[in-house]
Coordinates of C-alpha atoms (C1' of nucleotides) in Angstrom, one line a residue:
Chain A
X41 CA 121.5 -0.2 108.8
X42 CA 123.1 2.2 105.9
X43 CA 123.8 -0.7 104.4
X44 CA 126.4 -2.9 105.7
X45 CA 127.1 -4.1 108.9
X46 CA 129.6 -6.2 110.6
X47 CA 128.5 -9.1 109.4
X48 CA 128.0 -8.7 105.7
X49 CA 130.4 -9.7 103.2
X50 CA 128.4 -8.0 100.2
X51 CA 130.4 -10.1 97.2
X52 CA 129.6 -13.7 98.7
X53 CA 125.9 -11.5 99.4
X54 CA 126.2 -11.1 95.6
X55 CA 127.0 -14.2 95.2
X56 CA 123.7 -16.0 96.9
X57 CA 121.1 -13.2 95.9
X58 CA 122.6 -14.7 91.8
X59 CA 121.9 -18.1 93.1
X60 CA 118.2 -17.1 93.5
X61 CA 115.8 -17.9 91.2
X62 CA 115.1 -15.6 88.1
X63 CA 111.6 -13.0 89.1
X64 CA 110.3 -15.1 86.5
X65 CA 110.3 -18.1 88.4
X66 CA 109.8 -16.8 91.7
X67 CA 106.7 -15.3 90.5
X68 CA 105.0 -18.7 89.2
X69 CA 106.1 -19.9 92.6
X70 CA 104.9 -17.8 94.8
X71 CA 101.4 -17.5 93.0
X72 CA 101.4 -21.4 92.7
X73 CA 101.7 -21.0 96.5
X74 CA 98.9 -18.1 96.2
X75 CA 96.5 -20.5 94.7
X76 CA 96.7 -23.2 97.2
X77 CA 97.0 -20.8 100.7
X78 CA 93.0 -20.1 100.4
X79 CA 91.1 -23.2 102.2
X80 CA 88.6 -23.6 99.9
X81 CA 91.1 -24.6 97.1
X82 CA 92.8 -26.6 99.1
X83 CA 89.7 -28.7 100.3
X84 CA 88.9 -28.5 96.4
X85 CA 92.6 -30.2 95.6
X86 CA 91.8 -32.7 98.6
X87 CA 88.7 -34.2 96.8
X88 CA 90.1 -33.8 93.1
X89 CA 92.8 -35.9 94.7
X90 CA 90.6 -38.6 95.5
X91 CA 88.4 -39.0 92.1
X92 CA 87.8 -36.3 89.6
X93 CA 84.7 -34.5 90.0
X94 CA 82.0 -32.1 88.2
X95 CA 81.3 -28.5 89.3
X96 CA 78.0 -29.7 91.4
X97 CA 79.7 -33.1 93.3
X98 CA 82.5 -29.9 94.3
X99 CA 79.5 -27.6 95.4
X100 CA 78.0 -30.7 97.1
X101 CA 80.9 -30.8 98.9
X102 CA 81.9 -28.0 100.1
X103 CA 80.1 -25.1 101.8
X104 CA 80.0 -22.5 99.6
X105 CA 77.8 -21.0 96.5
X106 CA 78.6 -22.4 92.8
X107 CA 80.3 -18.9 91.6
X108 CA 83.0 -19.1 94.4
X109 CA 83.7 -22.7 93.3
X110 CA 84.1 -21.7 89.9
X111 CA 86.1 -18.4 90.9
X112 CA 87.9 -21.0 92.8
X113 CA 88.8 -23.7 89.5
X114 CA 89.7 -20.6 87.2
X115 CA 92.4 -19.9 89.2
X116 CA 93.5 -23.3 90.1
X117 CA 93.0 -23.9 86.1
X118 CA 95.2 -20.8 85.1
X119 CA 98.1 -22.1 87.0
X120 CA 97.6 -25.6 85.6
X121 CA 97.1 -27.1 89.1
X122 CA 94.0 -28.6 87.8
X123 CA 93.0 -29.6 84.1
X124 CA 88.9 -29.4 82.6
X125 CA 88.0 -32.2 80.4
X126 CA 83.8 -31.1 79.3
X127 CA 81.5 -33.9 78.8
X128 CA 78.2 -32.7 77.8
X129 CA 77.0 -30.2 79.5
X130 CA 79.4 -31.2 82.7
X131 CA 83.0 -30.0 83.3
X132 CA 84.8 -32.9 84.9
X133 CA 87.9 -31.7 87.1
X134 CA 91.1 -33.3 87.8
X135 CA 94.5 -32.7 88.8
X136 CA 97.0 -31.3 86.7
X137 CA 100.0 -33.5 87.4
X138 CA 101.5 -35.9 90.8
X139 CA 103.4 -32.6 91.5
X140 CA 101.0 -30.9 93.3
X141 CA 99.6 -33.8 94.9
X142 CA 102.6 -34.3 96.2
X143 CA 103.4 -30.8 97.3
X144 CA 100.0 -30.9 98.9
X145 CA 100.7 -34.3 100.9
X146 CA 103.6 -32.9 101.8
X147 CA 102.6 -29.8 103.6
X148 CA 99.8 -31.6 105.3
X149 CA 102.0 -34.6 106.4
X150 CA 104.5 -31.2 107.9
X151 CA 101.5 -29.9 109.8
X152 CA 100.3 -33.0 111.2
X153 CA 103.5 -34.6 112.7
X154 CA 104.9 -30.8 113.5
X155 CA 102.0 -30.9 115.6
X156 CA 102.1 -33.7 117.5
Chain B
X273 CA 72.5 -26.2 91.3
X274 CA 69.5 -27.1 94.0
X275 CA 71.5 -29.2 95.6
X276 CA 71.9 -32.4 93.2
X277 CA 72.9 -32.6 89.3
X278 CA 72.3 -36.5 88.0
X279 CA 75.8 -37.3 88.4
X280 CA 75.8 -36.6 92.4
X281 CA 75.9 -39.7 94.7
X282 CA 75.6 -37.8 98.1
X283 CA 76.5 -41.0 99.9
X284 CA 80.3 -40.8 98.2
X285 CA 80.8 -37.5 98.5
X286 CA 80.0 -37.7 102.4
X287 CA 82.9 -40.4 102.7
X288 CA 84.9 -38.3 100.6
X289 CA 84.5 -35.1 102.6
X290 CA 84.8 -37.1 105.8
X291 CA 88.4 -38.6 103.9
X292 CA 89.6 -34.1 103.9
X293 CA 91.8 -33.6 106.9
X294 CA 90.6 -31.9 109.4
X295 CA 89.3 -27.8 109.5
X296 CA 92.7 -27.4 112.5
X297 CA 95.0 -29.2 109.6
X298 CA 93.4 -27.5 106.4
X299 CA 93.9 -23.8 108.4
X300 CA 97.5 -24.9 109.1
X301 CA 98.0 -25.9 105.8
X302 CA 96.7 -23.1 104.6
X303 CA 98.5 -20.3 106.5
X304 CA 101.9 -22.2 105.7
X305 CA 101.4 -21.4 102.1
X306 CA 100.3 -18.2 102.6
X307 CA 103.4 -17.3 104.3
X308 CA 105.0 -19.3 101.0
X309 CA 103.3 -16.8 98.9
X310 CA 105.2 -13.7 98.8
X311 CA 107.7 -12.6 97.0
X312 CA 110.3 -11.5 99.8
X313 CA 109.5 -14.3 102.0
X314 CA 110.0 -16.5 99.4
X315 CA 113.1 -15.2 98.4
X316 CA 114.7 -14.6 102.4
X317 CA 113.7 -18.9 102.2
X318 CA 115.7 -19.4 99.2
X319 CA 118.6 -17.1 101.1
X320 CA 118.5 -18.8 104.3
X321 CA 118.1 -22.3 101.9
X322 CA 122.2 -21.4 101.1
X323 CA 122.9 -20.2 104.8
X324 CA 121.8 -18.8 108.1
X325 CA 121.8 -15.4 108.3
X326 CA 121.2 -12.2 110.1
X327 CA 118.8 -9.8 109.4
X328 CA 121.6 -7.0 108.2
X329 CA 122.9 -9.6 105.8
X330 CA 119.2 -10.5 104.5
X331 CA 118.2 -6.5 103.9
X332 CA 122.0 -6.3 102.0
X333 CA 120.9 -9.0 99.9
X334 CA 117.2 -7.8 99.0
X335 CA 115.6 -4.4 98.3
X336 CA 113.4 -3.8 101.1
X337 CA 113.6 -2.1 103.8
X338 CA 114.5 -3.6 107.4
X339 CA 111.5 -3.0 108.9
X340 CA 109.6 -5.2 105.9
X341 CA 112.1 -7.7 106.2
X342 CA 111.6 -7.8 109.8
X343 CA 107.8 -8.3 109.4
X344 CA 108.2 -10.7 107.0
X345 CA 110.6 -13.0 109.3
X346 CA 107.8 -12.5 111.9
X347 CA 105.4 -14.8 110.0
X348 CA 107.2 -17.1 108.9
X349 CA 108.7 -17.7 113.1
X350 CA 105.6 -17.6 114.3
X351 CA 105.0 -20.4 111.7
X352 CA 107.7 -22.2 112.9
X353 CA 109.0 -21.5 109.2
X354 CA 112.5 -20.2 110.5
X355 CA 113.9 -20.1 113.7
X356 CA 116.1 -17.3 114.8
X357 CA 119.2 -17.3 117.3
X358 CA 120.4 -14.0 119.2
X359 CA 124.6 -14.1 119.1
X360 CA 124.8 -10.2 121.1
X361 CA 122.7 -7.8 119.4
X362 CA 122.6 -9.9 115.8
X363 CA 119.6 -12.2 115.0
X364 CA 120.8 -15.5 113.4
X365 CA 117.8 -16.7 111.7
X366 CA 118.3 -20.5 110.0
X367 CA 115.3 -23.1 108.4
X368 CA 113.3 -24.5 110.8
X369 CA 114.1 -27.8 109.2
X370 CA 114.0 -29.4 106.3
X371 CA 110.9 -30.0 105.0
X372 CA 110.5 -26.4 104.1
X373 CA 113.3 -26.3 102.0
X374 CA 111.7 -29.8 100.5
X375 CA 108.6 -27.5 99.8
X376 CA 110.4 -25.0 98.6
X377 CA 112.6 -26.8 96.0
X378 CA 109.9 -29.4 94.8
X379 CA 107.6 -25.8 93.6
X380 CA 110.5 -24.9 92.1
X381 CA 111.2 -27.7 90.1
X382 CA 107.6 -28.2 89.1
X383 CA 107.9 -24.3 87.7
X384 CA 111.1 -24.5 86.0
X385 CA 110.4 -28.1 84.4
X386 CA 106.8 -27.3 83.7
X387 CA 107.8 -24.0 82.2
X388 CA 110.4 -25.6 79.4
Chain C
dT56 C1' 62.2 -24.2 69.8
dT57 C1' 62.0 -23.3 74.9
dA58 C1' 62.8 -24.7 80.1
dA59 C1' 66.2 -26.2 82.7
dT60 C1' 70.0 -27.8 83.8
dA61 C1' 75.5 -26.9 84.5
dC62 C1' 79.3 -23.5 84.4
dA63 C1' 81.4 -19.1 83.8
dT64 C1' 82.2 -14.2 84.8
dG65 C1' 81.5 -9.1 86.0
dA66 C1' 80.9 -6.1 89.4
dA67 C1' 80.9 -4.7 93.9
dC68 C1' 81.9 -5.3 98.8
dA69 C1' 84.4 -6.0 102.9
dT70 C1' 88.0 -8.0 105.2
dA71 C1' 93.1 -9.3 104.8
dT72 C1' 97.8 -8.1 103.3
dG73 C1' 102.6 -6.1 102.3
dT74 C1' 105.0 -2.2 102.9
dT75 C1' 106.8 1.9 104.1
dC76 C1' 107.2 6.3 108.5
dA77 C1' 107.9 6.4 113.2
dT78 C1' 109.5 4.9 117.3
dA79 C1' 111.0 1.3 121.0
dT80 C1' 114.3 -1.9 122.8
dA81 C1' 118.1 -5.0 123.5
dT82 C1' 122.9 -4.9 123.2
dT83 C1' 127.6 -3.1 122.6
dC84 C1' 131.6 0.4 122.3
dA85 C1' 133.4 4.8 123.8
Chain D
dT180 C1' 126.6 6.7 131.2
dG181 C1' 125.5 7.8 126.3
dA182 C1' 125.7 7.3 121.0
dA183 C1' 125.5 4.1 117.7
dT184 C1' 123.8 -0.5 116.1
dA185 C1' 120.4 -4.0 115.2
dT186 C1' 116.1 -5.5 115.1
dA187 C1' 111.0 -5.5 116.7
dT188 C1' 106.4 -3.5 116.1
dG189 C1' 102.3 -0.6 116.2
dA190 C1' 100.0 2.6 112.8
dA191 C1' 98.3 3.7 108.4
dC192 C1' 97.6 3.6 104.1
dA193 C1' 97.3 1.8 99.5
dT194 C1' 96.6 -2.9 97.0
dA195 C1' 94.8 -7.6 96.9
dT196 C1' 91.5 -11.0 97.6
dG197 C1' 87.3 -13.4 98.2
dT198 C1' 83.1 -14.4 98.5
dT199 C1' 78.3 -13.5 97.2
dC200 C1' 74.6 -11.3 93.9
dA201 C1' 73.5 -11.4 89.1
dT202 C1' 73.7 -12.6 85.2
dG203 C1' 75.6 -14.8 80.7
dT204 C1' 76.9 -19.0 77.9
dA205 C1' 76.4 -23.7 76.1
dT206 C1' 74.4 -28.0 76.7
dT207 C1' 70.3 -31.2 76.8
dA208 C1' 65.6 -32.6 77.2
dA209 C1' 60.6 -32.1 76.7

DNA sequence: TTAATACATGAACATATGTTCATATATTCA
DNA sequence: TGAATATATGAACATATGTTCATGTATTAA
């Protein structure tokens, strides 16, 4: 406990720590996972992976207020997981790229495969 | 705002909502992403993807208390993202399966590719 | 130009989370 | 047996998060 147990090969551990992605990368990754961790945001992403939608449509689909949806969309926007295209007074949202669809599908498969 | 804007095709939206994964699946997915959202837990998973490790080794590698590491490991264990194997007084942790490695790698690539 | 619609945002609140501290349990060694 | 080591866990605290409410801005329609 006081730093070193019999199993610890300190130079090896140091090497492994150096192999870690840098702090900035870790931070970005945890921010992305953080965004994917909310039921509401996950549902938004699942919906957007079916077709692009305006806020109204999302509001119709989900059982939360317009405000909550907008806040969620901002989070997703700031991480570049979704993008907006303004069409008159409508804001049409779509997935930023295929990576995000893949991420979600992968997790979905993991969950459904492993629970059977 | 009062439910329906001009763009909303209600039957279509209803259909899309039915295509969503069920609540239980959504919950499990958000729980997994929730677990991946902490810097400490992410680092643990990156380390374990290099080799299986005991708590002591993780303690040597990371700059947090043994207690914090144990708590993190419990979270990961409960979601079956890591597994333990007891060896005498040591608890040797390893990734539960390849899915989790893939998930992390995918996110890592997304972050590093998109920031260049 | 006024009203209505679509969306965004700040404040506030209740809840959740991560960490540390203190302590418990389990295994090994003397 | 008793002490040391390795790990786990409960409590507590500070911080973060998600939602709603109230309100702001921008666009369209009348």
